[in-house]
Protein backbone atom coordinates (compact mmCIF):
# COMPACT_ATOMS: atom_id res chain seq x y z
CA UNK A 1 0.00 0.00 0.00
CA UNK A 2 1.03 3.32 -0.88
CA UNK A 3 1.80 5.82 1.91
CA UNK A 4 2.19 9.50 2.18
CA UNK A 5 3.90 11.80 4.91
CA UNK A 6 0.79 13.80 7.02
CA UNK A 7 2.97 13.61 10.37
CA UNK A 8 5.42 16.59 11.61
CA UNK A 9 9.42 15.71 11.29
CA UNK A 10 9.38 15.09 15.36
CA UNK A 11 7.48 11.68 14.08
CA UNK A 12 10.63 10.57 12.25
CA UNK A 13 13.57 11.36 14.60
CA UNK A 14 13.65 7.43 15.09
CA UNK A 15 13.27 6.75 10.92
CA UNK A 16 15.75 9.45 9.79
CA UNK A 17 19.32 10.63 10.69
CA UNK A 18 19.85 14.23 9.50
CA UNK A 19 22.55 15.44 7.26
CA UNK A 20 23.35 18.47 6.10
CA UNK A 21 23.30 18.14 2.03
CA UNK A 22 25.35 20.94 1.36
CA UNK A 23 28.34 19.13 2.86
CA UNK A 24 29.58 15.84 1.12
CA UNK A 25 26.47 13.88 0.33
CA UNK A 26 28.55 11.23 -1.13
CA UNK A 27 29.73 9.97 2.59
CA UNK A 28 27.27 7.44 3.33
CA UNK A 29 26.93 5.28 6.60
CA UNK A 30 26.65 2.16 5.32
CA UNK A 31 23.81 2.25 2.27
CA UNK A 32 21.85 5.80 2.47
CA UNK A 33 18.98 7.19 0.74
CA UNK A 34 18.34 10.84 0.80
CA UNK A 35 14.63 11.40 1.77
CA UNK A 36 13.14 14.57 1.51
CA UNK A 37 10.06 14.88 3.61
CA UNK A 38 7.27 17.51 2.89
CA UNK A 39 5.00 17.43 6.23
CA UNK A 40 1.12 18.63 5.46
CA UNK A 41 1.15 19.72 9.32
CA UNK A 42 0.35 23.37 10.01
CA UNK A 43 3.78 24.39 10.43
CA UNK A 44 4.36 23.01 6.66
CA UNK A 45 7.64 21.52 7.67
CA UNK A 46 10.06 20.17 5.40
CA UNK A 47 12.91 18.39 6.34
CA UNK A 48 15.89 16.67 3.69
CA UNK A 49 17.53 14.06 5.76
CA UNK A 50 19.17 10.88 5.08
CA UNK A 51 17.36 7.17 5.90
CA UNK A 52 20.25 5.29 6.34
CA UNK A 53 19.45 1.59 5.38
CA UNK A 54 21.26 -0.50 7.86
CA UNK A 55 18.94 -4.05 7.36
CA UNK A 56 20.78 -5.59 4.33
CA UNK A 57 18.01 -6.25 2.48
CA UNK A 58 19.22 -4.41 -0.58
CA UNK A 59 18.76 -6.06 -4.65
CA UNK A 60 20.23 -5.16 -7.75
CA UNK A 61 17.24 -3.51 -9.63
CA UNK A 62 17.70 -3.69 -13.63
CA UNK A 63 16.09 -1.12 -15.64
CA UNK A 64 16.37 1.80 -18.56
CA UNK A 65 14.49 2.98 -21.58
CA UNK A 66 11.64 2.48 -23.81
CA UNK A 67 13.81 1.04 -26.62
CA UNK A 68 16.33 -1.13 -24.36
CA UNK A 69 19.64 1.08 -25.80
CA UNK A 70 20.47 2.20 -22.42
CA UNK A 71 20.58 0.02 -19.31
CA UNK A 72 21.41 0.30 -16.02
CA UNK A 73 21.15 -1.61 -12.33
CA UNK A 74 21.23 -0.46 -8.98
CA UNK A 75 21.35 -1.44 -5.68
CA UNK A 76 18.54 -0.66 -3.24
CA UNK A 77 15.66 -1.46 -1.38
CA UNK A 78 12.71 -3.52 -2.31
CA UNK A 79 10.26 -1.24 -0.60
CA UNK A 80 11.36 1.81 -2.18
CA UNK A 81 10.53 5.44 -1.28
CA UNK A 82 9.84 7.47 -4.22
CA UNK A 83 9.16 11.78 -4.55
CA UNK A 84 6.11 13.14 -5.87
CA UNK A 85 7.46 16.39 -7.09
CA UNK A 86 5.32 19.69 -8.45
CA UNK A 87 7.95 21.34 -10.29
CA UNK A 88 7.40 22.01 -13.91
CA UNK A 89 9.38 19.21 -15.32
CA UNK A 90 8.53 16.93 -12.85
CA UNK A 91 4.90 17.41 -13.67
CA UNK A 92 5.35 17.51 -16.97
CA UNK A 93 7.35 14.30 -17.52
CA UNK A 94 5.09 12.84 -14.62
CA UNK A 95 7.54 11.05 -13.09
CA UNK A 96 8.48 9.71 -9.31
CA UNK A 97 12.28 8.96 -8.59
CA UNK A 98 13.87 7.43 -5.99
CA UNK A 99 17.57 8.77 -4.98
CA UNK A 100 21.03 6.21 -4.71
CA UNK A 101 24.11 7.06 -3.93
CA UNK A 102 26.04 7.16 -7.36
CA UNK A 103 28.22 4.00 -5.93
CA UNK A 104 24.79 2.29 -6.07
CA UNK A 105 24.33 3.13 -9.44
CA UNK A 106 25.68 1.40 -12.62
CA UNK A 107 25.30 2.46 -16.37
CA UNK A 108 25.34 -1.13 -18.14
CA UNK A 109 25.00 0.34 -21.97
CA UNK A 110 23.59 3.41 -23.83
CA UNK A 111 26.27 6.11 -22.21
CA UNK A 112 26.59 7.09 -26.10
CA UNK A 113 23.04 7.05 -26.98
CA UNK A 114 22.65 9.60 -23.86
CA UNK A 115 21.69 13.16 -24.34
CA UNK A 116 21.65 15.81 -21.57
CA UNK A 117 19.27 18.23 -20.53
CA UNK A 118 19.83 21.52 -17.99
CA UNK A 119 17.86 24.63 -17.17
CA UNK A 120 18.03 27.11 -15.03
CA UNK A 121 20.79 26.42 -12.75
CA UNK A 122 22.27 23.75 -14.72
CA UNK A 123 22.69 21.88 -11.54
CA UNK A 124 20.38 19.14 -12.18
CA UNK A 125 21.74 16.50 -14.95
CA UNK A 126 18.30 14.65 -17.16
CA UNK A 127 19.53 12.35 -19.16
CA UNK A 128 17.46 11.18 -22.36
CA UNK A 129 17.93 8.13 -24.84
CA UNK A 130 18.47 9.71 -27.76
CA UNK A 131 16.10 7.03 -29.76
CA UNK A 132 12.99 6.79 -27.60
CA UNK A 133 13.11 9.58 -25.69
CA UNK A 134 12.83 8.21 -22.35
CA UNK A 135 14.70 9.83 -19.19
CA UNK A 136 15.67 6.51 -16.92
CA UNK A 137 17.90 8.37 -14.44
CA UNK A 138 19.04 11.94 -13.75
CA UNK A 139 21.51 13.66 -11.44
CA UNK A 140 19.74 15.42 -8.64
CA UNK A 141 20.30 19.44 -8.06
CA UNK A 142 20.73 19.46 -4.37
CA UNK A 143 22.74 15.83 -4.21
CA UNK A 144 25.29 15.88 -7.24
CA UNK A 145 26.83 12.84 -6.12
CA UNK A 146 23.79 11.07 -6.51
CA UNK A 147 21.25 9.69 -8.92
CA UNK A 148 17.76 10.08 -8.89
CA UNK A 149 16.34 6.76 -10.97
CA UNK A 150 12.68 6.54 -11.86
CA UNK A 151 10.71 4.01 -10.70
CA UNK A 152 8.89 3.18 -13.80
CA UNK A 153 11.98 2.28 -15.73
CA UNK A 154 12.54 -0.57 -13.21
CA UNK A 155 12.44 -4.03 -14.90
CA UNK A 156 9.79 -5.60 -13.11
CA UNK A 157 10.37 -8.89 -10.55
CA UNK A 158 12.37 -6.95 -7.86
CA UNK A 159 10.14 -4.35 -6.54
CA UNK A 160 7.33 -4.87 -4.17
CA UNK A 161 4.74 -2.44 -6.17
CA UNK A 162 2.29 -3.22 -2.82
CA UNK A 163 4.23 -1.09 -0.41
CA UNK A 164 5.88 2.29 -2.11
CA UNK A 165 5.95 5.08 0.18
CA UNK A 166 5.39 8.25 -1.80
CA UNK A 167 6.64 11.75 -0.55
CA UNK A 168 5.12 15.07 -1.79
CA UNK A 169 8.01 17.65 -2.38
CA UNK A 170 6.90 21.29 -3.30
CA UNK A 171 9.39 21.76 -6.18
CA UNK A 172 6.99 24.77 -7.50
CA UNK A 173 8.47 26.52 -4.32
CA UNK A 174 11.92 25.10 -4.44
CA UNK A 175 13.10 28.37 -3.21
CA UNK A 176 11.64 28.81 -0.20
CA UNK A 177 11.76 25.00 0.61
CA UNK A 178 15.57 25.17 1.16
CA UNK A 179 15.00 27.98 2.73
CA UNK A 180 12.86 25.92 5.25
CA UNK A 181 15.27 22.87 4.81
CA UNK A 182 18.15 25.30 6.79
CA UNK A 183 16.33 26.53 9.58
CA UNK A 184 14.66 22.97 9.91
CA UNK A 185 17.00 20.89 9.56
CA UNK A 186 18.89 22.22 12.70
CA UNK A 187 15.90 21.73 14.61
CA UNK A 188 15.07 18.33 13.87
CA UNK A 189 18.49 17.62 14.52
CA UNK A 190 18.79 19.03 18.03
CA UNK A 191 15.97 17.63 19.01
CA UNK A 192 17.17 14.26 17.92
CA UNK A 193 20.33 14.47 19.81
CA UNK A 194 18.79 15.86 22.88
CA UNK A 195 16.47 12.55 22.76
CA UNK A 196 19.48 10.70 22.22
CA UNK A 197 21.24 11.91 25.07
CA UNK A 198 18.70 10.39 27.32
């Protein structure tokens, strides 16, 4: 089943340990996931932290295009937690990632049939098959050393389908949600530790 975050980020100091993605989001303890974590609370809270994944239960996931030139596998959950982003070519491509660290990630075939998109920034990396079209994986704007994947392109057989957790992200307000992300991010965090402490 499906779920969606309706729960402020004090509900998740025991599922998430925060990290401040501005720093080196390529040091990972053990397998991470970045998680970003819009909370429909009134406080509107959003909080990017890092799930670390310390059960083993990770697969190699195969996957890639419409026309099979470019393949790829990666290595991550089988309950995976995906973004629902609003952001214009988000909602225009109508897609739903999920975010590996780019050790987790391997391009199998296609790197030459691979075409790049970039706008605004530049920061974010889409990358299209050149034949069909289709955008299998991209490099994320606020985690560089990562790779957003999308969940459709999965070859099926190693996903459980019955229990993705989707998170809404405002991406129309991408602004203002880092904005949020750096004064909340501290918060969560302290509060964390001072729990920990105990």
């Amino acid at each position: 089943m499906s779920r969606t975050c309706t729960q402020g980020p004090t509900a998740y100091q025991e599922l998430f340990t925060c990290a401040d993605v501005t720093g080196n989001s390529a040091e990972y303890t053990g397998v991470a996931e970045f998680v970003a974590v819009t909370c429909v609370n009134p406080s509107q809270h959003l909080v990017f932290a890092r799930h670390a994944r310390m059960d083993g239960d990770l697969v190699k996931h195969l996957g890639g295009c419409h026309c099979g030139k470019v393949r790829f596998e990666v290595q991550a959950p089988t309950k995976l937690t995906v973004f629902n982003c609003n952001c214009s070519i988000c909602v225009m491509k109508g897609i739903r990632p999920f975010t590996v660290p780019s050790s987790n990630f391997k391009l199998l075939q296609g790197e030459d049939n691979l075409t790049c998109y970039t706008y605004n920034t530049k920061q974010a990396q889409h990358f299209f098959c050149k034949t069909c079209g289709v955008e299998s994986f991209y490099t994320p704007r606020l985690l560089p050393n990562d790779k957003g994947v999308l969940i459709n392109c999965l070859d099926k057989g190693t996903l459980e389908t019955t229990d993705i957790t989707v998170i809404d992200f405002d991406g129309q307000n991408w602004n203002e949600a880092v904005e949020k992300y750096n004064t909340n991010i501290k918060e969560v965090s302290e509060d964390s530790d001072s729990k920990s402490d105990k």
